[in-house]
XYZ file of C-alpha atoms in Angstrom:
643
model
C -21.074 -8.371 15.461
C -21.770 -6.716 18.833
C -24.959 -7.382 20.802
C -25.994 -3.763 20.357
C -25.517 -3.765 16.596
C -27.220 -7.142 16.300
C -30.213 -5.806 18.199
C -30.339 -2.698 16.028
C -30.082 -4.830 12.920
C -32.973 -7.042 14.018
C -35.065 -3.990 14.789
C -34.319 -2.361 11.431
C -35.554 -5.268 9.333
C -38.260 -7.626 10.547
C -38.063 -9.783 7.394
C -36.702 -9.455 3.862
C -38.791 -6.883 2.013
C -40.741 -5.917 5.149
C -39.873 -2.757 7.068
C -40.269 -2.708 10.833
C -41.250 0.388 12.778
C -37.631 0.717 13.968
C -36.377 0.370 10.410
C -38.751 3.065 9.174
C -37.680 5.376 12.006
C -34.008 4.824 11.128
C -34.735 5.616 7.483
C -36.527 8.833 8.399
C -33.657 9.887 10.660
C -31.216 9.392 7.802
C -33.503 11.215 5.391
C -33.584 14.175 7.793
C -29.805 14.046 8.242
C -29.119 14.198 4.495
C -32.086 16.276 3.368
C -30.233 19.559 2.985
C -27.250 17.928 1.270
C -29.652 16.239 -1.119
C -32.266 18.893 -1.808
C -30.004 21.899 -2.365
C -28.154 20.454 -5.396
C -31.345 18.859 -6.740
C -33.081 22.221 -6.544
C -30.195 23.740 -8.518
C -30.360 21.001 -11.146
C -34.071 20.292 -11.522
C -35.937 22.874 -9.459
C -37.283 24.720 -12.492
C -39.198 21.640 -13.625
C -42.952 21.683 -13.108
C -42.747 18.088 -11.890
C -40.063 18.703 -9.273
C -42.248 17.747 -6.283
C -43.275 14.512 -7.998
C -39.613 13.790 -8.728
C -38.709 14.243 -5.040
C -41.526 11.941 -3.933
C -40.402 9.325 -6.443
C -36.842 9.616 -5.173
C -37.867 9.172 -1.539
C -40.024 6.173 -2.439
C -37.098 4.659 -4.330
C -34.726 5.125 -1.407
C -37.235 3.657 1.043
C -37.844 0.632 -1.202
C -34.132 -0.116 -1.587
C -33.573 0.374 2.163
C -36.407 -2.045 2.904
C -34.814 -4.643 0.614
C -31.324 -4.180 2.044
C -29.974 -7.381 3.670
C -29.688 -7.362 7.456
C -25.918 -7.959 7.376
C -25.453 -4.835 5.257
C -27.739 -2.820 7.516
C -25.434 -3.771 10.359
C -22.490 -2.542 8.271
C -24.412 0.712 7.748
C -24.533 1.208 11.515
C -20.813 0.514 11.836
C -20.019 3.061 9.141
C -22.356 5.617 10.706
C -20.280 5.319 13.860
C -16.992 5.373 11.925
C -17.660 7.403 8.756
C -13.948 7.908 8.091
C -13.150 4.178 7.973
C -11.680 4.467 4.487
C -9.148 7.082 5.649
C -7.394 4.582 7.914
C -3.681 3.933 7.466
C -4.617 0.251 7.467
C -6.445 0.510 4.120
C -4.644 -1.059 1.138
C -6.218 -1.363 -2.319
C -5.703 -4.086 -4.926
C -7.129 -3.619 -8.420
C -7.747 -6.219 -11.143
C -9.873 -7.381 -14.035
C -11.568 -10.512 -12.688
C -10.948 -12.526 -15.864
C -7.277 -11.461 -15.999
C -6.812 -12.279 -12.309
C -8.548 -15.631 -11.987
C -11.024 -16.294 -14.808
C -14.409 -16.062 -13.083
C -16.042 -14.311 -10.165
C -16.237 -17.493 -8.084
C -12.515 -18.093 -8.582
C -11.700 -14.882 -6.699
C -12.323 -16.818 -3.501
C -9.568 -19.288 -4.438
C -7.031 -16.486 -4.115
C -8.068 -14.716 -0.918
C -4.938 -16.074 0.770
C -2.863 -14.149 -1.774
C -4.816 -10.946 -1.102
C -4.442 -11.443 2.645
C -0.721 -12.111 2.278
C -0.341 -8.836 0.435
C -2.387 -7.037 3.083
C -5.131 -5.869 0.719
C -8.541 -5.040 2.189
C -10.015 -2.844 -0.570
C -10.605 -5.079 -3.592
C -11.480 -3.345 -6.849
C -13.089 -5.486 -9.541
C -12.424 -3.673 -12.808
C -15.553 -3.328 -14.985
C -17.548 -6.492 -14.448
C -21.089 -5.406 -15.349
C -22.441 -6.840 -18.598
C -20.685 -5.153 -21.540
C -21.712 -4.962 -25.154
C -20.372 -7.808 -27.327
C -17.078 -7.211 -29.107
C -15.205 -4.004 -28.427
C -16.477 -2.648 -25.124
C -13.728 -0.119 -24.293
C -12.298 -2.537 -21.766
C -15.713 -3.128 -20.190
C -16.755 0.526 -19.960
C -19.449 0.176 -22.616
C -22.185 -1.368 -20.436
C -25.373 -2.784 -21.895
C -26.878 -4.020 -18.609
C -26.120 -2.526 -15.186
C -28.119 -5.244 -13.438
C -26.135 -8.207 -14.726
C -22.542 -9.385 -14.515
C -20.540 -10.137 -17.632
C -21.766 -13.697 -18.284
C -18.188 -14.815 -18.918
C -17.485 -13.985 -15.258
C -20.654 -15.352 -13.684
C -23.930 -14.011 -12.333
C -25.131 -11.345 -9.942
C -25.641 -14.085 -7.367
C -21.963 -14.987 -7.781
C -21.038 -11.347 -7.205
C -23.141 -11.218 -4.043
C -21.606 -14.457 -2.752
C -18.083 -13.137 -3.365
C -18.707 -9.734 -1.772
C -20.201 -11.483 1.259
C -17.239 -13.840 1.632
C -14.703 -11.037 1.226
C -16.562 -8.796 3.699
C -16.364 -11.574 6.274
C -12.589 -11.453 5.796
C -12.536 -7.702 6.336
C -12.286 -6.831 2.632
C -14.422 -4.178 0.941
C -15.330 -4.533 -2.749
C -15.247 -1.692 -5.266
C -17.298 -1.906 -8.472
C -17.067 0.294 -11.566
C -20.216 2.206 -12.490
C -20.138 4.125 -15.765
C -22.237 7.253 -15.235
C -21.532 9.314 -18.356
C -22.787 6.874 -20.973
C -24.268 3.480 -21.746
C -23.585 1.080 -24.576
C -25.760 1.668 -27.630
C -27.112 -1.860 -26.979
C -28.504 -0.872 -23.559
C -32.272 -1.300 -23.232
C -32.747 2.480 -22.938
C -30.722 3.124 -26.079
C -32.533 0.441 -28.064
C -35.889 2.005 -27.185
C -34.556 5.458 -28.028
C -33.216 4.262 -31.351
C -36.588 2.681 -32.121
C -38.233 6.103 -31.730
C -39.536 6.140 -28.136
C -39.439 9.858 -27.166
C -39.354 9.067 -23.441
C -36.058 7.203 -23.788
C -34.701 9.507 -26.454
C -34.683 12.115 -23.691
C -32.320 9.845 -21.719
C -29.617 10.731 -24.253
C -28.406 13.698 -26.279
C -30.109 13.182 -29.640
C -30.537 15.729 -32.433
C -32.570 15.751 -35.646
C -29.995 17.749 -37.612
C -26.267 18.447 -37.417
C -26.792 22.106 -36.515
C -26.419 21.770 -32.732
C -23.724 19.067 -32.881
C -21.681 21.351 -35.123
C -22.042 24.224 -32.658
C -20.960 22.036 -29.756
C -18.005 20.622 -31.715
C -16.470 24.079 -32.058
C -15.336 23.979 -28.412
C -15.208 20.248 -27.582
C -12.031 18.171 -27.435
C -11.566 14.658 -28.795
C -10.857 11.953 -26.231
C -9.813 9.268 -28.725
C -8.802 11.269 -31.806
C -7.031 8.358 -33.505
C -9.844 5.807 -33.251
C -13.009 7.826 -32.503
C -12.696 11.351 -33.924
C -15.490 13.803 -33.205
C -18.105 13.763 -30.437
C -21.284 12.900 -32.367
C -22.475 9.977 -34.499
C -25.288 9.904 -37.065
C -27.597 6.848 -37.202
C -29.522 6.372 -40.448
C -32.181 4.111 -38.959
C -33.023 6.553 -36.156
C -32.390 9.648 -38.281
C -30.671 11.158 -35.292
C -27.301 12.555 -34.280
C -26.221 11.112 -30.909
C -23.614 12.508 -28.521
C -20.809 9.910 -28.317
C -17.887 11.479 -26.436
C -15.737 8.361 -26.175
C -16.738 5.863 -28.869
C -19.540 5.399 -31.370
C -20.960 2.587 -29.240
C -21.055 4.717 -26.039
C -24.056 7.062 -25.886
C -23.819 9.988 -23.466
C -26.607 10.191 -20.895
C -28.675 13.351 -20.520
C -28.342 14.161 -16.830
C -30.513 17.245 -17.310
C -33.374 14.714 -17.319
C -34.279 13.914 -13.660
C -35.433 10.426 -14.705
C -31.807 9.595 -15.510
C -30.888 10.599 -11.952
C -33.549 8.237 -10.561
C -32.404 5.377 -12.796
C -28.754 5.692 -11.769
C -29.565 5.993 -8.049
C -31.598 2.803 -8.320
C -28.681 1.045 -10.039
C -26.249 2.277 -7.382
C -28.426 0.966 -4.572
C -28.948 -2.359 -6.318
C -25.160 -2.803 -6.449
C -24.853 -1.678 -2.827
C -27.451 -4.242 -1.778
C -25.418 -6.877 -3.624
C -22.454 -6.026 -1.430
C -20.512 -3.300 -3.219
C -19.019 -0.941 -0.627
C -17.309 1.456 -3.032
C -18.566 2.619 -6.423
C -15.983 3.968 -8.844
C -17.952 6.527 -10.832
C -16.451 6.546 -14.307
C -16.012 9.623 -16.522
C -17.707 11.996 -14.075
C -16.067 15.092 -15.586
C -18.252 14.757 -18.706
C -21.671 14.278 -17.077
C -23.178 17.718 -17.778
C -23.334 19.518 -21.141
C -23.477 23.217 -21.907
C -22.983 24.983 -25.230
C -19.864 27.108 -25.514
C -17.223 25.165 -23.603
C -15.508 21.789 -23.507
C -18.347 20.262 -21.438
C -15.989 19.047 -18.734
C -15.903 19.843 -15.003
C -19.010 22.042 -15.102
C -20.510 23.256 -11.820
C -23.550 21.027 -12.321
C -21.309 17.951 -12.183
C -20.431 18.774 -8.596
C -24.093 19.222 -7.696
C -24.815 15.834 -9.266
C -22.054 14.109 -7.313
C -23.187 15.681 -4.037
C -26.783 14.628 -4.669
C -25.759 11.071 -5.563
C -23.683 10.768 -2.396
C -26.476 12.181 -0.232
C -29.038 9.833 -1.782
C -27.041 6.664 -1.239
C -26.081 7.791 2.281
C -29.774 7.584 3.165
C -30.474 4.067 1.889
C -26.972 2.502 2.045
C -24.718 4.520 4.398
C -21.921 1.946 4.180
C -21.390 2.830 0.514
C -18.779 5.404 -0.513
C -18.040 6.995 -3.899
C -14.800 7.321 -5.831
C -14.680 9.874 -8.654
C -12.743 9.032 -11.794
C -11.793 12.504 -13.007
C -8.482 12.522 -14.857
C -8.202 16.268 -15.281
C -5.826 19.185 -14.742
C -4.873 20.102 -11.146
C -7.174 23.120 -10.818
C -10.137 20.976 -11.926
C -9.276 17.899 -9.877
C -9.474 19.281 -6.333
C -13.223 20.155 -6.450
C -14.144 16.475 -6.883
C -13.208 15.910 -3.246
C -15.431 18.781 -2.150
C -14.563 22.453 -1.779
C -16.703 25.442 -0.840
C -20.343 24.491 -0.367
C -19.523 20.923 -1.467
C -16.868 20.424 1.252
C -17.362 17.036 2.892
C -20.317 16.329 0.611
C -18.951 15.180 -2.747
C -16.789 12.162 -3.649
C -15.139 10.320 -0.757
C -12.184 9.388 -2.948
C -10.685 10.688 -6.191
C -7.714 9.503 -8.202
C -4.601 11.624 -7.655
C -3.560 11.405 -11.293
C -1.217 14.365 -10.840
C 0.831 12.488 -8.231
C 1.105 9.614 -10.707
C 2.118 11.907 -13.579
C 4.698 13.725 -11.473
C 6.249 10.462 -10.296
C 6.901 9.455 -13.917
C 7.996 12.972 -14.847
C 10.574 13.156 -12.045
C 11.765 9.625 -12.739
C 12.516 10.472 -16.384
C 14.056 13.903 -15.771
C 15.830 13.004 -12.499
C 14.508 16.331 -11.286
C 11.713 16.949 -8.750
C 11.279 20.696 -9.182
C 8.143 20.374 -11.322
C 6.705 17.741 -8.960
C 7.324 19.949 -5.927
C 5.810 22.973 -7.690
C 2.659 21.235 -8.951
C 1.855 19.259 -5.792
C 2.749 22.146 -3.513
C 0.858 24.806 -5.454
C -2.440 23.262 -6.516
C -3.515 20.872 -3.784
C -4.778 21.429 -0.223
C -3.144 19.608 2.661
C -6.287 17.598 3.471
C -10.057 17.380 2.906
C -13.180 16.872 4.990
C -14.264 13.198 5.042
C -12.492 12.639 1.729
C -9.054 11.864 0.389
C -7.014 10.674 -2.560
C -6.770 7.267 -4.137
C -3.025 7.217 -4.790
C -1.517 5.076 -7.539
C 1.451 4.765 -9.890
C -0.138 2.760 -12.701
C -3.610 1.538 -13.558
C -5.515 -0.067 -16.426
C -5.601 3.196 -18.398
C -3.070 5.151 -20.414
C -0.935 7.919 -18.925
C -2.099 11.329 -20.079
C 0.582 13.923 -19.396
C -1.507 16.408 -17.383
C 1.138 19.124 -17.326
C -0.208 22.574 -18.139
C 1.625 25.305 -20.014
C 1.448 27.428 -16.876
C 3.095 24.774 -14.699
C 5.631 23.812 -17.330
C 6.580 27.446 -17.783
C 7.119 27.899 -14.045
C 10.181 25.649 -14.166
C 13.232 27.043 -15.991
C 14.273 23.844 -17.741
C 11.098 23.164 -19.696
C 7.733 24.194 -21.144
C 4.449 22.380 -20.845
C 4.339 21.229 -24.466
C 8.048 20.447 -24.585
C 7.983 18.412 -21.389
C 4.913 16.459 -22.480
C 6.720 15.555 -25.714
C 9.835 14.537 -23.797
C 7.818 12.251 -21.509
C 5.879 10.667 -24.385
C 9.150 9.886 -26.188
C 10.891 8.721 -23.007
C 8.194 6.236 -22.029
C 7.865 4.960 -25.579
C 11.570 4.131 -25.402
C 12.409 6.662 -28.112
C 14.438 9.139 -26.084
C 18.207 8.544 -25.960
C 19.109 6.781 -22.740
C 15.524 5.817 -21.874
C 15.166 2.754 -19.653
C 11.439 2.425 -20.467
C 9.569 -0.002 -22.691
C 6.161 1.443 -23.603
C 4.033 2.661 -26.491
C 2.367 5.829 -27.762
C -1.392 5.874 -27.225
C -3.740 8.217 -29.104
C -1.561 10.812 -30.771
C -3.534 14.004 -31.413
C -2.481 15.328 -34.806
C -4.036 18.712 -34.058
C -2.258 19.435 -30.770
C 0.697 17.097 -31.030
C -0.062 15.668 -27.591
C 0.443 11.954 -27.038
C -0.261 9.573 -24.201
C 1.514 6.378 -23.182
C 0.772 2.749 -22.444
C 2.957 0.301 -20.548
C 3.072 -1.733 -17.343
C 4.705 -0.315 -14.224
C 7.618 -2.763 -14.412
C 8.257 -2.183 -18.118
C 8.081 1.608 -17.850
C 10.359 1.524 -14.789
C 13.084 -0.317 -16.707
C 12.668 -3.936 -15.590
C 11.832 -5.280 -19.043
C 14.885 -3.689 -20.679
C 17.129 -4.790 -17.801
C 15.992 -8.417 -18.028
C 16.428 -8.393 -21.801
C 20.023 -7.205 -21.436
C 20.654 -9.565 -18.494
C 22.097 -6.615 -16.607
C 21.741 -7.476 -12.911
C 22.667 -3.965 -11.821
C 19.923 -2.513 -14.046
C 17.461 -5.094 -12.678
C 18.235 -3.984 -9.134
C 17.838 -0.336 -10.118
C 14.437 -1.026 -11.724
C 13.277 -2.843 -8.585
C 14.286 0.152 -6.475
C 12.339 2.510 -8.768
C 9.226 0.365 -8.333
C 9.558 0.092 -4.560
C 10.191 3.824 -4.266
C 6.938 4.424 -6.148
C 4.987 2.261 -3.739
C 6.637 3.839 -0.708
C 5.494 7.176 -2.158
C 1.817 6.278 -2.608
C 1.718 4.398 0.715
C 2.765 7.496 2.647
C 1.591 10.510 0.630
C -1.906 10.679 2.086
C -4.917 8.720 0.925
C -5.688 5.120 0.039
C -2.899 3.446 -1.991
C -4.004 1.289 -4.927
C -1.840 -1.547 -6.251
C -2.560 -2.680 -9.784
C -2.535 -6.446 -10.248
C 0.867 -7.903 -11.056
C 2.970 -4.904 -10.062
C 3.888 -6.701 -6.857
C 5.654 -9.424 -8.881
C 6.835 -7.231 -11.754
C 4.566 -8.377 -14.593
C 5.860 -6.950 -17.879
C 4.109 -5.678 -20.993
C 1.868 -8.218 -22.705
C 2.429 -7.912 -26.448
C -0.010 -10.696 -27.333
C -2.902 -8.206 -27.465
C -1.812 -7.240 -31.001
C -2.846 -10.693 -32.254
C -6.371 -10.483 -30.791
C -8.898 -8.860 -33.105
C -10.996 -7.388 -30.278
C -7.950 -5.790 -28.626
C -5.422 -5.037 -31.360
C -6.736 -1.488 -31.936
C -6.212 -0.520 -28.263
C -2.650 -0.774 -26.988
C -3.744 -0.184 -23.402
C -4.007 -3.976 -23.326
C -0.206 -3.837 -23.330
C -0.348 -3.183 -19.578
C -3.293 -5.463 -18.788
C -1.516 -8.834 -18.677
C -3.103 -11.944 -17.224
C -1.982 -12.862 -13.745
C 0.877 -15.346 -14.025
C 0.286 -17.632 -11.063
C 3.314 -19.762 -11.934
C 5.475 -16.652 -11.717
C 3.661 -15.589 -8.542
C 4.855 -18.757 -6.796
C 8.377 -17.331 -6.934
C 7.317 -14.504 -4.599
C 8.719 -16.464 -1.656
C 12.118 -16.905 -3.304
C 14.174 -14.039 -1.915
C 16.693 -14.335 -4.749
C 14.145 -13.916 -7.560
C 12.892 -10.652 -9.029
C 9.379 -11.623 -7.943
C 10.530 -12.349 -4.398
C 12.475 -9.104 -4.084
C 9.505 -7.067 -5.284
C 6.835 -8.898 -3.306
C 8.728 -8.908 -0.028
C 9.709 -5.263 -0.503
C 6.136 -4.256 -1.191
C 4.761 -6.274 1.723
C 7.228 -4.569 4.021
C 6.167 -1.105 2.810
C 2.493 -1.914 3.328
C 3.042 -3.456 6.755
C 4.968 -0.384 7.869
C 2.180 1.842 6.561
C -0.399 -0.063 8.588
C 1.721 0.315 11.717
C 1.971 4.111 11.476
C -1.048 6.274 12.507
C 0.770 9.338 11.147
C -0.174 8.009 7.687
C -3.919 8.155 8.330
C -5.441 10.132 5.466
C -6.957 12.633 7.904
C -3.412 13.843 8.690
C -2.415 16.762 6.481
C 0.221 16.408 3.752
C 2.490 19.436 3.431
C 4.845 19.554 0.415
C 8.334 20.676 1.444
C 10.589 22.406 -1.074
C 14.060 21.549 0.182
C 15.830 23.167 -2.757
C 17.373 19.852 -3.809
C 16.705 18.914 -7.458
C 16.742 15.143 -6.839
C 14.954 14.801 -3.477
C 11.176 15.084 -3.207
C 9.892 15.743 0.302
C 6.627 16.091 2.162
C 5.615 16.233 5.800
C 2.647 14.452 7.378
C 1.207 16.555 10.207
C -0.107 14.440 13.080
C -0.913 14.838 16.801
C 1.800 12.223 17.317
C 4.356 14.538 15.744
C 5.547 15.048 12.179
C 6.655 12.428 9.700
C 9.047 13.664 7.018
C 9.107 11.508 3.869
C 12.080 11.815 1.505
C 12.554 10.218 -1.926
C 15.668 10.218 -4.092
C 14.671 10.369 -7.768
C 18.119 9.600 -9.139
C 20.639 6.790 -9.636
C 23.142 8.576 -7.394
C 23.429 8.800 -3.625
C 22.144 12.138 -2.308
C 22.720 13.934 1.007
C 20.913 16.321 3.362
C 22.561 18.101 6.335
C 21.418 17.226 9.846
C 20.796 20.918 10.549
C 18.138 21.034 7.813
C 16.312 18.053 9.325
C 16.397 19.609 12.791
C 14.946 22.775 11.299
C 11.848 20.751 10.428
C 11.167 19.691 13.982
C 13.077 16.395 14.038
C 15.322 15.703 17.030
C 15.489 11.931 17.362
C 15.940 10.322 13.983
C 14.078 7.096 13.310
C 13.108 5.683 9.910
C 9.526 4.460 10.239
C 9.833 2.678 6.890
C 12.786 0.462 7.805
C 11.882 0.689 11.522
C 15.514 1.426 12.251
C 17.379 4.362 13.813
C 19.077 6.680 11.317
C 22.843 7.064 11.396
C 23.728 10.748 11.354
C 27.239 10.466 12.766
C 28.536 12.407 9.718
C 25.951 15.118 10.483
C 24.147 14.377 7.239
C 21.492 12.023 5.950
C 22.452 9.806 3.018
C 19.792 8.574 0.612
C 20.754 5.627 -1.591
C 19.880 5.667 -5.311
C 16.050 5.683 -5.443
C 16.168 5.593 -1.652
C 13.142 6.430 0.494
C 12.788 7.177 4.143
C 9.946 8.095 6.538
C 11.625 10.106 9.279
C 9.946 10.465 12.668
């Protein structure tokens, strides 16, 4: 901590819960800074209400109270982030994602493994849902019954605060999941609503008859058609129909009620004051409802996300927001802010289309669709925002390939290609190297999604089963190519726990009554610390993966051209197996090339020179490139970052 920041910190907070004159002045300055960003969307959402002025006063009082309570160490972090608001765009940022219980058992035990996180180079640590879930099936923790408590099996809120503090002192920022579309039906608000309290019934979408639910259903889609068909549930005791988009036990919040906005802001700031630096806002696409459409990606959602960001920027400026919107390309871009929301909405959003196109190109050995989709639908960069890039996560893979995009490529159609990919990654397609499963087949549309760990989908499981060393090596190269892709594409790369040592599918979930109905647990194995010890054995699969991934991440951190503020320009090189993009930087361009096939591929030197390259150096291997044959050779699943 610098002397200046320490002085500012001491002036901002005289004592816990007591606001100094300097602290009040700082709050008012931040209120003035964010007032327009906050009030404009709130006026759009709630301005017609007769109690709008009261609502605004309540909001300001809430923000001031949470700012007053904010610990001095976090207020110092606020000042640092005010001075460096694009900290999360740095090329030095590396994310690591895990369920706490699957990683180490309890919250306190996270601190026993910080050496592992440091060895990997991770400094953005995402605890998968850890707030108190409903008992039994909780949709993997996304059915929350108490936002102000940790899952008791993991520990307490004090444990969370102790862990976030310890990790912050090591330069690691913690991300927490916050479900904003719904609560568990066991949440205090839902229990009061179910008991007949009209105030809390207005927190949810509740109907006396089936008339309105039936009208909405005509245009809604089913998220879990196999296990939770329909979007509404009738409760005999309450004599009400309740909107339940995802599962019967998850009640959709009514964001048209400004009191819901106040409640969620308060929860966000409570988590921020406990040390969360990133909030992953779950299921944001569904937050607003309007009769006559699918109730996804509505304009009001973007006003809500801008207002939430502006509110927390006043009382906890160190906090950033990540939007979980797994939607089609044309709907995804707005979550990072376009038009009047530019620079004002989510700081991060999952690039699910990059993930989908990686798997698509890997299966087809053809990058034409990937080049078309990523080059057509996505801007080169954003204002104070960027992608969270990933290859696999805790969720299923939904094949977000539209009919329009599928039809733009001669060899396929949207529906046909989605079917091919579902079969391929379930191991049903002839010649497939993948070991996975079908998740949630929609009988009405025929669409299917897939489950499976990165290593198993990339062919490692099948290769180990067959004891085919050549196939093992090929699978390892597929995995490392994927991580070289997300480390350089533009954004903050996220590694899912166990990928770095090649954890395979976990089939034991089928014998557990609380998990057997959801095969996404197939790719949520427990961390195998015995296996992880082999990461230093260069001859083992674990050692080859871990050392390869560490090298990729170290080279990323050493290259300012990979800062997320540098534009990403997709390059169509006319080669069906090589995907290419250029990072545009004041230091000069970086041209990234990836071979999506098992065969060596070549590019002429003249083509490379045509893209502004004169001296050829591979920033990934940190070696000069041999072009004595006047062509560049890319090994099977080879990758190169040319500067």
